[in-house]
Tab-separated table of C-alpha atoms in Angstrom:
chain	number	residue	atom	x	y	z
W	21	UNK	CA	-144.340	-108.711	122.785
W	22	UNK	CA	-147.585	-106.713	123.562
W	23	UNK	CA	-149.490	-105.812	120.169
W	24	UNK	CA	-149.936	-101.777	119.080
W	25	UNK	CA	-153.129	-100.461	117.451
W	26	UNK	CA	-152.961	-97.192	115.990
W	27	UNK	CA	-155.959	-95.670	113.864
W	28	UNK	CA	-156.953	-92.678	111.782
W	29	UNK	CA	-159.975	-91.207	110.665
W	30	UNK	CA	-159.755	-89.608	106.890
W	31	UNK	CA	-162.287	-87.265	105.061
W	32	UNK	CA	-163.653	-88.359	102.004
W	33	UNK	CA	-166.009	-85.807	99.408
W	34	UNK	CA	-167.588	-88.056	96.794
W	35	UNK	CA	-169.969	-85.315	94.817
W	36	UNK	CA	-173.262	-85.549	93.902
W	37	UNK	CA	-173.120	-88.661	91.779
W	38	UNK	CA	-172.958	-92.292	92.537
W	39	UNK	CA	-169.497	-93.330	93.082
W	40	UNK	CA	-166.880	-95.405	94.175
W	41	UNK	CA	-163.551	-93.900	95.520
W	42	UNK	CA	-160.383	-95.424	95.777
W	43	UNK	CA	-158.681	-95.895	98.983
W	44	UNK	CA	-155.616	-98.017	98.187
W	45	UNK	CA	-153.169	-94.974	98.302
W	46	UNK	CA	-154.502	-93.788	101.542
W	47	UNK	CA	-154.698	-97.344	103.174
W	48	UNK	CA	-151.216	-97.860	102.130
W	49	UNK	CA	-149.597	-93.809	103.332
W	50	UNK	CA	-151.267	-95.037	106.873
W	51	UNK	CA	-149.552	-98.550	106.832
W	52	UNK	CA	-146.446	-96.716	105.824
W	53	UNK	CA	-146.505	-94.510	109.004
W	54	UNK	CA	-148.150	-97.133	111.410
W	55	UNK	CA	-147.336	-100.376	110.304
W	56	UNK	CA	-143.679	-100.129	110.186
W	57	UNK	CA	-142.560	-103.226	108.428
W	58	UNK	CA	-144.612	-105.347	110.796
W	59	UNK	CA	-147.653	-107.931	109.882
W	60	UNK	CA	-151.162	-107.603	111.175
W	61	UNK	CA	-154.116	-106.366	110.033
W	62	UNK	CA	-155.967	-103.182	108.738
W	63	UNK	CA	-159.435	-102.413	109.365
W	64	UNK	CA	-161.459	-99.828	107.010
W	65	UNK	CA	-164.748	-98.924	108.478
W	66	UNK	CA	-167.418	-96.132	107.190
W	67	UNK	CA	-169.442	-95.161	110.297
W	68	UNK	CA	-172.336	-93.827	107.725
W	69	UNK	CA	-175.929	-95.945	107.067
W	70	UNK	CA	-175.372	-95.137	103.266
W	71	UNK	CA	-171.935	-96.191	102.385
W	72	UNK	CA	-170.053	-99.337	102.177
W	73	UNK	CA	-166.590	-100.733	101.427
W	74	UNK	CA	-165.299	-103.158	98.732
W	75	UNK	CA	-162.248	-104.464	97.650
W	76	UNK	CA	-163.040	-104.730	93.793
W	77	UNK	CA	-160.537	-104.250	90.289
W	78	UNK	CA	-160.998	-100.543	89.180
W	79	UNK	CA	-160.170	-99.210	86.049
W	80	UNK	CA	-161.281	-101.819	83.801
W	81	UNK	CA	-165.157	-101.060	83.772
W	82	UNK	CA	-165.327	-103.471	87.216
W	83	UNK	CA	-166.080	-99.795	89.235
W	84	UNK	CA	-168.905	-99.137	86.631
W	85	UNK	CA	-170.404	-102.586	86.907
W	86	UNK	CA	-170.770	-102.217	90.451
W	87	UNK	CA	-173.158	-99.545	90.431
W	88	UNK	CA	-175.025	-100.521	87.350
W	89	UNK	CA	-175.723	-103.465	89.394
W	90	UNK	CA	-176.884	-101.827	92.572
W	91	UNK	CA	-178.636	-99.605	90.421
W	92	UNK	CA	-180.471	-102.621	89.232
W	93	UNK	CA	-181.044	-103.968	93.199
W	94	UNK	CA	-181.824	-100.752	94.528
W	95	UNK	CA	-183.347	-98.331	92.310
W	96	UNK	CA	-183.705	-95.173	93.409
W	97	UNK	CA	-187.622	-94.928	93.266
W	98	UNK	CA	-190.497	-94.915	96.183
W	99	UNK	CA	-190.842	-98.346	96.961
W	100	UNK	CA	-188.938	-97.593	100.029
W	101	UNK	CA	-190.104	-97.196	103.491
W	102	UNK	CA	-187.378	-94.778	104.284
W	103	UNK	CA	-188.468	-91.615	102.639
W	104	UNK	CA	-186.171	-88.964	104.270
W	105	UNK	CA	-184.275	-87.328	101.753
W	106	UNK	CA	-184.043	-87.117	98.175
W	107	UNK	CA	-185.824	-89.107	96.014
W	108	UNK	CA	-185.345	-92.632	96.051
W	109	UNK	CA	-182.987	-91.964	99.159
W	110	UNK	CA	-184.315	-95.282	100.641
W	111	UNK	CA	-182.281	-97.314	98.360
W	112	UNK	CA	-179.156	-95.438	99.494
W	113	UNK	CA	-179.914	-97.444	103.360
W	114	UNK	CA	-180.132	-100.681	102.177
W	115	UNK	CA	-176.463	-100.668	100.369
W	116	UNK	CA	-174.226	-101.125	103.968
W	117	UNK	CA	-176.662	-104.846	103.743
W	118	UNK	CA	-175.017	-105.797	100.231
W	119	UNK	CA	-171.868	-103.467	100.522
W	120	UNK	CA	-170.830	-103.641	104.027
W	121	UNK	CA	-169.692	-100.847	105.829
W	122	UNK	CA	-166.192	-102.632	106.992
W	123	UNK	CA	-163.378	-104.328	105.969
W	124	UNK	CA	-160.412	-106.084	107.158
W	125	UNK	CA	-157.583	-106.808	105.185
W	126	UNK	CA	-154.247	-108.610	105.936
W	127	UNK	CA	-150.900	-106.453	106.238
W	128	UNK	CA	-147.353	-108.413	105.584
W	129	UNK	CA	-144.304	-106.688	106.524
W	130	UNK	CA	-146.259	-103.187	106.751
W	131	UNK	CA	-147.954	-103.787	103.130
W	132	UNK	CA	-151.504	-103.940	101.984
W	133	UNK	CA	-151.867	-107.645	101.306
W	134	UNK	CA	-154.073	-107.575	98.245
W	135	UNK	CA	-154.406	-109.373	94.736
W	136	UNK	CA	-153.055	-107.931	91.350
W	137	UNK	CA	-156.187	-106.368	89.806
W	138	UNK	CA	-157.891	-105.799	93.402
W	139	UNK	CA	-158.283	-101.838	94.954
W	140	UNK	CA	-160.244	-100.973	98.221
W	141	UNK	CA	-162.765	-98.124	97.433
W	142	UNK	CA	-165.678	-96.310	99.231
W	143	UNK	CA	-169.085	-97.309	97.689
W	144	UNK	CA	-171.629	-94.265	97.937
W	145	UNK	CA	-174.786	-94.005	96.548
W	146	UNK	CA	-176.350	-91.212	98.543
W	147	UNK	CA	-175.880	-88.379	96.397
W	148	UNK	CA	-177.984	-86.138	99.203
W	149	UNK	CA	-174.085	-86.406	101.131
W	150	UNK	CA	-171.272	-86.068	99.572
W	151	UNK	CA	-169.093	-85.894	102.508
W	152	UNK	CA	-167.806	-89.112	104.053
W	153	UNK	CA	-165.575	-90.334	106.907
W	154	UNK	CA	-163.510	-93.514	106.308
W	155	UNK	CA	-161.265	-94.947	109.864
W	156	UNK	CA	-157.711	-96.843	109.485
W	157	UNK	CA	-156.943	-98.961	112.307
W	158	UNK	CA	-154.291	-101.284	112.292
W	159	UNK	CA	-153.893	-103.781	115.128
W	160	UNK	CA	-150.029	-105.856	114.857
């Protein structure tokens, strides 16, 4: 039986702050249409040098950690060699590096396979664009 692959690109406006935004519901309405019951896999990807994906708990102060900690790792200051921008917007190209820019997560029987506490979001840091592009692609 040959394998399908069907994929989707969403649009994603995170503001002018740091953030991270929660993509379980819209991973899972594209499984729902694509996956049909079947296994394989979905693939999240973020074709933007300032954004990156994780599959972290949200809600319980986990989301808030996250940046406080990049915060810490890359402040937003002129160390950086990348100066185009805001300032500090140097920092915002070194997250994909620590936050990669992809993901790949298992689907069983057309569900997101994931843990109890665990959420896929969009990590952005680049308040100079708040306008993001997230692809779906699931391969079965």
């Amino acid at each position: 039986m040959a394998g399908t692959f069907t994929t989707r690109t969403i649009n994603i406006t995170t503001g002018s702050t740091e953030t991270l935004h929660d993509l379980t519901n819209a991973c899972s309405a594209f499984l729902r249409e694509a996956a049909h019951g079947r296994n394989g896999l979905l693939n999240i990807f973020t074709p933007h040098a300032t954004s990156g994906l994780a599959v972290i708990e949200t809600g319980a102060g986990s989301d808030d950690d996250l940046l406080a900690a990049l915060r810490d790792i890359l402040p937003a200051d002129d160390r950086w060699q990348d100066r185009h921008g805001g300032p500090g917007h140097g920092s915002a190209h070194m997250l994909p590096a620590l936050v990669p820019p992809h993901a790949t997560l298992p689907v069983v029987d057309g569900e997101l396979e994931l843990g109890a506490s665990q959420s896929v979001v969009l990590v952005n840091t680049d308040r100079d664009n708040p306008e993001r592009q997230v692809r779906l692609s699931f391969l079965s």
